[in-house]
Each structure stands twice: as structure tokens, then as C-alpha cells.
GROMACS .gro file of C-alpha atoms in nm:
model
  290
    1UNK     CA    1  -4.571  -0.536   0.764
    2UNK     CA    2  -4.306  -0.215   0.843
    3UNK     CA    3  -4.347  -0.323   1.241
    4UNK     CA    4  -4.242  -0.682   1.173
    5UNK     CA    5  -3.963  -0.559   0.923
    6UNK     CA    6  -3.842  -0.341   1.184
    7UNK     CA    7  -3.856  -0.597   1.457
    8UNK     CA    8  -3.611  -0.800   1.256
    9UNK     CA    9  -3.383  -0.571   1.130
   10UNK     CA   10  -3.352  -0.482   1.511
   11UNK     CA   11  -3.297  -0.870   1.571
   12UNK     CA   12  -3.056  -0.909   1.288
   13UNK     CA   13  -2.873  -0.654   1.423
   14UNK     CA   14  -2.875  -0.796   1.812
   15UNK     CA   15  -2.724  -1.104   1.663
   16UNK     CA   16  -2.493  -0.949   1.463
   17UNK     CA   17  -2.395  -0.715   1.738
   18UNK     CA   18  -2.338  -1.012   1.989
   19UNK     CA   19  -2.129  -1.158   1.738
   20UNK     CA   20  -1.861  -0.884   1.771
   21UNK     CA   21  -1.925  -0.854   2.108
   22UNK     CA   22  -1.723  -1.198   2.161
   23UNK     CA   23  -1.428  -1.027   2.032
   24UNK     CA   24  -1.398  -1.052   1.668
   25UNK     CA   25  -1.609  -1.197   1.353
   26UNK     CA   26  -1.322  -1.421   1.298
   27UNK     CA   27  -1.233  -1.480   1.677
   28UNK     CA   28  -1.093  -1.883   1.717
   29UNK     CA   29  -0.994  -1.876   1.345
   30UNK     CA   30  -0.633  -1.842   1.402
   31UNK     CA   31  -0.302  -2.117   1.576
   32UNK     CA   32  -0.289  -2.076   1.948
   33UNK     CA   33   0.055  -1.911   1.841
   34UNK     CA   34  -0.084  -1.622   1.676
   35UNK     CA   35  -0.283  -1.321   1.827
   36UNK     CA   36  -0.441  -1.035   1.590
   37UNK     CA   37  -0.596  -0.704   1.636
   38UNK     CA   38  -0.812  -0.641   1.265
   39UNK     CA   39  -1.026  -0.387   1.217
   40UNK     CA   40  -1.234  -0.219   0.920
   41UNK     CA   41  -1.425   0.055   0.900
   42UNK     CA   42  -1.629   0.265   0.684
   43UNK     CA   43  -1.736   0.639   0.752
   44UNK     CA   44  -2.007   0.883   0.582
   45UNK     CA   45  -2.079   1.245   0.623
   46UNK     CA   46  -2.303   1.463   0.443
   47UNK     CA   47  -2.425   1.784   0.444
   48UNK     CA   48  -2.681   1.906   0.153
   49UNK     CA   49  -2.859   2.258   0.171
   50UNK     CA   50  -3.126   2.392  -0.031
   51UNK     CA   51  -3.261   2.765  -0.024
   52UNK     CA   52  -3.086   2.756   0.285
   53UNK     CA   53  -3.122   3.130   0.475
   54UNK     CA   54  -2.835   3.057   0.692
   55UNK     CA   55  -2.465   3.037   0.555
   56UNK     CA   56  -2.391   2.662   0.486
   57UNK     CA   57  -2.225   2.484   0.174
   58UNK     CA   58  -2.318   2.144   0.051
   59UNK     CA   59  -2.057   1.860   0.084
   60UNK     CA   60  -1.985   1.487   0.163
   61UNK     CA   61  -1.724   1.276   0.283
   62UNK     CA   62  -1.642   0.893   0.278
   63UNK     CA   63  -1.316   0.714   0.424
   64UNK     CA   64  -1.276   0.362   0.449
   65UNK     CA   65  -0.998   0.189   0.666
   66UNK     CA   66  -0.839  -0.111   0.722
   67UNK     CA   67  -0.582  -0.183   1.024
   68UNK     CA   68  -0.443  -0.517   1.066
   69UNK     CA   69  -0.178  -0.571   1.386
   70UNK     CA   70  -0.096  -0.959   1.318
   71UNK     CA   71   0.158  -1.121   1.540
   72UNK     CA   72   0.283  -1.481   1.560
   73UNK     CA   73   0.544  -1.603   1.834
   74UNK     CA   74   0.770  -1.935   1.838
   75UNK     CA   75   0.999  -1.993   2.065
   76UNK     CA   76   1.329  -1.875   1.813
   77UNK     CA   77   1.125  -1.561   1.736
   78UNK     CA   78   0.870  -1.346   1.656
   79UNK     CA   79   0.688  -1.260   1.325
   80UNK     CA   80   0.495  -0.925   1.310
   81UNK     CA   81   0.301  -0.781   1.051
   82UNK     CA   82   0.144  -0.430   1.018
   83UNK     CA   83  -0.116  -0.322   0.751
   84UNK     CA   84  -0.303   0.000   0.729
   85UNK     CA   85  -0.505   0.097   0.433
   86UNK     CA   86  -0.664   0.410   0.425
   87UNK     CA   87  -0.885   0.589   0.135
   88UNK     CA   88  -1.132   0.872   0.130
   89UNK     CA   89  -1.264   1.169  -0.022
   90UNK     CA   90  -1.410   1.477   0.025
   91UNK     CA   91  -1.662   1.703  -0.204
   92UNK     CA   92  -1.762   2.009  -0.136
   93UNK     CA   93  -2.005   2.235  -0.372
   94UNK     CA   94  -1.789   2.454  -0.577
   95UNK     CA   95  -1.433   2.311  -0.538
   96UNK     CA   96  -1.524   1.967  -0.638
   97UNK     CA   97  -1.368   1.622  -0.489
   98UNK     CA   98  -1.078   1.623  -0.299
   99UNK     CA   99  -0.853   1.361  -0.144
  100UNK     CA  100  -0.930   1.336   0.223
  101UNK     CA  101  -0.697   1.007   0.258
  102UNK     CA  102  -0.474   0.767   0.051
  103UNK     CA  103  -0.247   0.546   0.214
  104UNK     CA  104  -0.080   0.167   0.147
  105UNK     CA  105   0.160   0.085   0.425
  106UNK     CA  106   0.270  -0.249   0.508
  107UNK     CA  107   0.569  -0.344   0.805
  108UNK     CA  108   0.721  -0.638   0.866
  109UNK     CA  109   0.940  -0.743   1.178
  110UNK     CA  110   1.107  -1.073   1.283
  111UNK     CA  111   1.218  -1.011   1.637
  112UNK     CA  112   1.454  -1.298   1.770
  113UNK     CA  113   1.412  -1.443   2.109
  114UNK     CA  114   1.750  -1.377   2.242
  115UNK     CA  115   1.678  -1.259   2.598
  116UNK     CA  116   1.326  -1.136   2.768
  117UNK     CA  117   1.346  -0.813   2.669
  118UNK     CA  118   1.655  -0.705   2.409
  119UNK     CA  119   1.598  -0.826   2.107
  120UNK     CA  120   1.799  -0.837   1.705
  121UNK     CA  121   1.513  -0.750   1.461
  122UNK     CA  122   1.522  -0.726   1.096
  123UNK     CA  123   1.199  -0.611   0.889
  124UNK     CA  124   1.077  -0.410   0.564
  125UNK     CA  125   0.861  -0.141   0.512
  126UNK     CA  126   0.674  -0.070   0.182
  127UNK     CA  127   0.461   0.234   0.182
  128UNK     CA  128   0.235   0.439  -0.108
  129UNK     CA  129  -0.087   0.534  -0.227
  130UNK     CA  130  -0.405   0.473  -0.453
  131UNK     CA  131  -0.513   0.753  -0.626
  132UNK     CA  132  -0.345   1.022  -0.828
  133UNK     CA  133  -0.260   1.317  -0.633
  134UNK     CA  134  -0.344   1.703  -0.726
  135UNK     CA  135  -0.186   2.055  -0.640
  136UNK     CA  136  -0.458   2.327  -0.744
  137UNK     CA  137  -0.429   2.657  -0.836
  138UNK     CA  138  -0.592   2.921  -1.072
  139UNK     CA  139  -0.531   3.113  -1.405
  140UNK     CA  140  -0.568   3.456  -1.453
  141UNK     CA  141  -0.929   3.414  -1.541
  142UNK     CA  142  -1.018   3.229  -1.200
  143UNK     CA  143  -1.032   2.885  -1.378
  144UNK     CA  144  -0.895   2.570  -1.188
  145UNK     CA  145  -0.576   2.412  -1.274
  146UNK     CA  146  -0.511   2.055  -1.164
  147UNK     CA  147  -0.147   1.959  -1.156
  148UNK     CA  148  -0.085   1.562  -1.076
  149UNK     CA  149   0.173   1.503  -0.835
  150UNK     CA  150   0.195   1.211  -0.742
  151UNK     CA  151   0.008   0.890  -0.875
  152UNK     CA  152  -0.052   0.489  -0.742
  153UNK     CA  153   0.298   0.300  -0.686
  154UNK     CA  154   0.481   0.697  -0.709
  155UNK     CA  155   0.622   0.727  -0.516
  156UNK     CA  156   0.687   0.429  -0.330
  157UNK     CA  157   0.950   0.396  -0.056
  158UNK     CA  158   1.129   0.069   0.048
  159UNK     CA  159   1.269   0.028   0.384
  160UNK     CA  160   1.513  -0.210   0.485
  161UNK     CA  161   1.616  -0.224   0.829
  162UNK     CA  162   1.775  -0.414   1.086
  163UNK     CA  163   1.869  -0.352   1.455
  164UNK     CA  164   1.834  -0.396   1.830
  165UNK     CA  165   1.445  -0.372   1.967
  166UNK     CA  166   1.399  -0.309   2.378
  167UNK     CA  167   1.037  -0.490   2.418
  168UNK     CA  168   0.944  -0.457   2.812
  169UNK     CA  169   0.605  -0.571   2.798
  170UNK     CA  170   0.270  -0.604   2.508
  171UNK     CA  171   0.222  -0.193   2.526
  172UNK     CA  172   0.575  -0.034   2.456
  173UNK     CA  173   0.824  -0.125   2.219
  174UNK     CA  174   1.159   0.102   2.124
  175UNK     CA  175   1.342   0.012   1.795
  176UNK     CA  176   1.706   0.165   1.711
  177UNK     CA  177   1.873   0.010   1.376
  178UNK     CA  178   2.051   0.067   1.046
  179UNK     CA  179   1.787   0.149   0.762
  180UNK     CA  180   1.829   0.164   0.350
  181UNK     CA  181   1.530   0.351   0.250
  182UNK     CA  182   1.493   0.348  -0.121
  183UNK     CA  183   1.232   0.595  -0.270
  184UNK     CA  184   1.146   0.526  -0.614
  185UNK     CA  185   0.960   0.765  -0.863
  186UNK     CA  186   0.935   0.764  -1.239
  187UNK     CA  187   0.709   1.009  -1.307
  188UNK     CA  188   0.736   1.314  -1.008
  189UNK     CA  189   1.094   1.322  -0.908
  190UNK     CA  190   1.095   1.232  -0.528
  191UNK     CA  191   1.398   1.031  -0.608
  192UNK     CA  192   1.590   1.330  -0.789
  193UNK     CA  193   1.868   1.477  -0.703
  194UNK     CA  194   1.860   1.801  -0.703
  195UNK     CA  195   2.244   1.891  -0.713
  196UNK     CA  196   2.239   1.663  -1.022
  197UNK     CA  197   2.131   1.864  -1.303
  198UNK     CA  198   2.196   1.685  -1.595
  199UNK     CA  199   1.976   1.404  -1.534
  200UNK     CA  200   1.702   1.297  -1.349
  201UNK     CA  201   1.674   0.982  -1.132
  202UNK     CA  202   1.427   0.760  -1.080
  203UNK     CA  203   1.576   0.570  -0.729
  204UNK     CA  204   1.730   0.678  -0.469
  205UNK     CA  205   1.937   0.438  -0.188
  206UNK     CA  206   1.946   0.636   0.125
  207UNK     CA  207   2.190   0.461   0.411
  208UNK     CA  208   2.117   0.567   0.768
  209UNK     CA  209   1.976   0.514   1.101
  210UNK     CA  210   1.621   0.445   1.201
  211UNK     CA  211   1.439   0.528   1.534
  212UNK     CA  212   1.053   0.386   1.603
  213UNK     CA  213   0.892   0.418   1.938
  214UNK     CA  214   0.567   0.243   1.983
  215UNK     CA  215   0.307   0.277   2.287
  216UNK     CA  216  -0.016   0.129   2.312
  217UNK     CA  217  -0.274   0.172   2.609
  218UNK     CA  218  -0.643   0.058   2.687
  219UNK     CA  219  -0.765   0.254   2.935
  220UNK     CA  220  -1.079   0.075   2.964
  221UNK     CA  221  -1.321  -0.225   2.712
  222UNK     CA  222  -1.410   0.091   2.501
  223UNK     CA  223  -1.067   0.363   2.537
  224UNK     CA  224  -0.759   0.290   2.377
  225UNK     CA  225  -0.492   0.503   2.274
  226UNK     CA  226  -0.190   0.407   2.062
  227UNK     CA  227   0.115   0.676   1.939
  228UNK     CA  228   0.366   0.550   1.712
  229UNK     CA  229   0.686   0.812   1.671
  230UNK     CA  230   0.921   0.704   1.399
  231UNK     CA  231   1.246   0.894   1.267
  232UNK     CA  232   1.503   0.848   1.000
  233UNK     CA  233   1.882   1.052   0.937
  234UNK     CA  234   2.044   0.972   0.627
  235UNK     CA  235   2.413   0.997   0.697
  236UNK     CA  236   2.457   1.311   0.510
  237UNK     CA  237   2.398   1.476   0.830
  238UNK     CA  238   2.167   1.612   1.100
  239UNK     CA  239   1.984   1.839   0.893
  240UNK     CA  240   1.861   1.511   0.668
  241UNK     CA  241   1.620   1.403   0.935
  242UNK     CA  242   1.283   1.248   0.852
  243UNK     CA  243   0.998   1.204   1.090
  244UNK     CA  244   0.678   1.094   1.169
  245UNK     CA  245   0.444   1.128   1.467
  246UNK     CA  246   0.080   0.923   1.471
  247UNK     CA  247  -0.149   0.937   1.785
  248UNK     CA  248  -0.535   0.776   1.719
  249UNK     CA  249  -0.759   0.797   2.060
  250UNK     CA  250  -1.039   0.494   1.974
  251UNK     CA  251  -1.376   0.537   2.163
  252UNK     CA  252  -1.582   0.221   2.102
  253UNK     CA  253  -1.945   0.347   2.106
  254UNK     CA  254  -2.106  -0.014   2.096
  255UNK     CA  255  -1.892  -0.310   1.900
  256UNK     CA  256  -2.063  -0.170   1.550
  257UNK     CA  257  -2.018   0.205   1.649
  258UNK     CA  258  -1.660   0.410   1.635
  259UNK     CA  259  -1.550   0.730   1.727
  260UNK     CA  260  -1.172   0.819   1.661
  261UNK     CA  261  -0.954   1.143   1.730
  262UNK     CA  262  -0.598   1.142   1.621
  263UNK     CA  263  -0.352   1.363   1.508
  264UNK     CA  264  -0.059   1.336   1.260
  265UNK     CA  265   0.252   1.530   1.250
  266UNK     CA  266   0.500   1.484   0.934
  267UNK     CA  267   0.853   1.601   0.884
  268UNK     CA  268   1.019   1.527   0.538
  269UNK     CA  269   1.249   1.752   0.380
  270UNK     CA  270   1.209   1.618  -0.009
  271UNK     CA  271   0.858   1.686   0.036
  272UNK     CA  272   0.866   2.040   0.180
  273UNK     CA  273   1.061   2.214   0.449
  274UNK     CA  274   0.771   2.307   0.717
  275UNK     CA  275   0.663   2.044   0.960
  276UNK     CA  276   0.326   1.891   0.866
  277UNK     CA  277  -0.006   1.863   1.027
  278UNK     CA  278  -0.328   1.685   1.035
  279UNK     CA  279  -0.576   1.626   1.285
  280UNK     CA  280  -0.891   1.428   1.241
  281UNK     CA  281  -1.230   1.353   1.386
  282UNK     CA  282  -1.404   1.020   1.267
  283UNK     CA  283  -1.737   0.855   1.336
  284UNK     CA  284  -1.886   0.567   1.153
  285UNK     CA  285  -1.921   0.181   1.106
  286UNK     CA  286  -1.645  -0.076   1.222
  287UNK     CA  287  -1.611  -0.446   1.112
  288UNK     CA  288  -1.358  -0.617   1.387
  289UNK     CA  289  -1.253  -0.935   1.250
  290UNK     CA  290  -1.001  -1.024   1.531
   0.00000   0.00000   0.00000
């Protein structure tokens, strides 16, 4: 009875894993006009000990993912639309459960077909989070204190932008316009002013220019690479500069089977005046609908 179980679950899974072979669960479903690159993906690690000699500390970690790059083309212009949903956790024995990921971020561009390759774009931007995030610290006994910071739809920032896009070929795109990013916060002031004292605001318009570079390479069926460098200056001056620097090397084990190395770096004055970092190694299950 376990041998023929076994025998099918490892059929179930050839089908299924021929399936995504083809290129996509939902491969055929869209118009002839539209091409999409969709991907889920859901990772687990865990590490228990018990009476363990050796140093080790009990912990787990999920993160689950969706990417969507959706793009439809006509001959006045082209629609694009970029989702990435990220959320994940981490506990570890003695500090407890931590965020390991939270992200909502949704882009997108109407590029019109002016000439081959320079092109007038216009586009929003939305971009928050799930969960409720925590800055921890301790009391003078050693006890943990859990401060919120920052919450689901706070803050949220709006991007409007509109500009001139040079798009050579599928695997490099360069994108120079005229941005209003609007950050709004009700409950953590990310949209205070600071030089205003006597009150506290809830939205802030900030006028400026905007900067996104975009490269994209597949060095083989099962290597890709993608980097995505974007900038903002407010035009209060140089030292108002925002940026934003994502790099994600994919390995495809087998079309069920991920690996994924990137590395994030994050400059935003409101949020804190050193340059941020974050660098990640990912394994785990991946669902490619397109």
C-alpha cells in the first residue's frame, strides 16, 4: 500500500512538473498582445534542537512571494504592470517572531509608441505593507518593549510620474521624468514636517525628479539576473535624494524548485540617515503561472 502511494505521488508530481515545464500553469491563457512573467513562491526553514551538546538555537522561517511582470503592447502604446508581494517571518527561541518581509508594491507604465526606442511615459506607483511594524528594546529589568512603528496602509507612498523612457531592446530600460510622491501617514509621522512644530501632518506632496534604470538578463533556461536602480530628489536640493538599489540572481533548480540570492540597498533620509542593507538567501517552492 506505501509503495503504490509513493509511486503516485511520484507520478502526480511528473505530471505536475511537466506542466510547468511548458512554461507556465496558465501558459495560452492570455491575447496574442500580451506577454507575462508570474511567479509565486513559498519558502520554509526550520531548525529545532533538543538536549542539543553543541551550540544551536531553535527557530523557523516562512516567506511567501508573489511577482507579476504583465505587459500588453498596441500599436499607440504600451501598458505595463508590476506587482510584487512579499510577506514572511522569522522566530527564533527566546526573542520571539520577527518580521523577515512585508511588502505591497504595485507600478504602472503607459509607454507611447512614438519612435523605436524614445518613448513619453506616464505611470503610478503605490507602495506599503501588511503587518504592523516593531522597534524593540528593553527596560531596566531586561523585559522587552515593543514599540509599533509603522502599521498596514502607514505609511503608504503615491507616486505620480511622467517622463521620457530610452527602451533599446526587452532587457534594459532607462526612465528620467518629473515625479509627485505623496507619503501619507496618520498614525507614525512619515509625512511630518519636522521644521513645523506646531502641528503634525498627515500628507506630504513632494515635487521632483525621478530616475529608474532597469536590466534584465538570462544567462541560460535556469540563470537569470535582474537589477532595478531607482532614485528620487525633491527639489529642495541635492541633499533630499532618495534611492533604491534591488539585484535578485534566480537559479531554477527544476520548474518546482528555486534558489534566489539578491541583495537590497536603501537610501531614505525620513527614514534614517545611514544607507540601508539587506542581503538574502532563499530556497523553496515556486508556482509559475506565466
Amino acid at each position: 500500500m506505501k509503495k503504490s502511494i509513493k509511486m503516485l505521488s511520484i507520478a502526480a508530481l511528473a505530471c505536475v512538473t511537466s506542466a510547468f515545464a511548458e512554461g507556465g500553469m496558465f501558459e495560452g491563457a492570455l491575447p496574442e498582445n500580451w506577454t507575462a512573467d508570474v511567479v509565486a513562491a513559498v519558502k520554509y526553514t526550520r531548525l529545532h534542537y533538543s538536549n542539543w551538546a553543541e551550540d544551536g538555537t531553535s527557530s523557523y522561517t516562512w516567506l511567501v512571494t508573489y511577482d507579476a511582470d504583465v505587459v500588453g503592447k498596441w500599436s499607440i502604446a504600451n501598458w505595463r504592470n508590476l506587482i510584487d508581494l512579499d510577506l514572511g517571518q522569522t522566530w527564533t527561541d527566546g526573542l520571539g517572531k520577527r518580521k523577515s518581509a512585508d511588502k505591497i508594491f504595485w507600478e504602472s507604465m503607459v509607454d507611447f509608441n512614438t519612435s523605436e526606442h524614445l518613448k513619453p511615459y506616464a505611470g503610478l506607483r503605490y507602495e506599503t505593507q501588511f503587518l504592523t511594524g516593531y522597534n524593540y528594546s528593553e527596560d531596566e529589568d531586561g523585559n522587552e518593549i515593543k514599540t509599533a512603528v509603522s502599521c498596514f496602509m502607514d505609511p503608504v507612498y503615491f507616486t505620480q510620474v511622467a517622463g521620457l523612457a530610452y527602451l533599446p531592446n526587452d532587457n534594459f530600460s532607462q526612465r528620467l521624468g518629473f515625479a509627485n510622491r505623496v507619503t501619507v501617514s496618520h498614525g507614525y509621522g512619515y509625512a511630518d514636517d519636522k521644521d513645523t512644530e506646531d502641528e503634525i501632518e498627515e500628507v506630504k506632496d513632494e515635487p521632483g525628479l525621478e530616475s529608474i534604470t532597469e536590466f534584465k538578463y538570462a544567462f541560460s533556461d535556469i540563470l537569470n539576473f535582474k537589477t532595478r536602480l531607482w532614485a528620487f530628489i525633491n527639489f529642495k536640493g541635492r541633499d533630499e535624494i532618495d534611492g533604491k538599489w534591488e539585484n535578485l540572481l534566480t537559479v531554477s533548480i527544476n520548474p518546482l524548485l528555486e534558489l534566489q540570492v539578491g541583495f537590497d540597498m536603501v537610501y531614505d533620509k525620513d527614514l534614517d540617515k545611514d544607507t540601508q542593507y539587506k542581503d538574502m538567501i532563499l530556497f523553496g517552492l515556486t508556482w509559475r503561472w506565466f
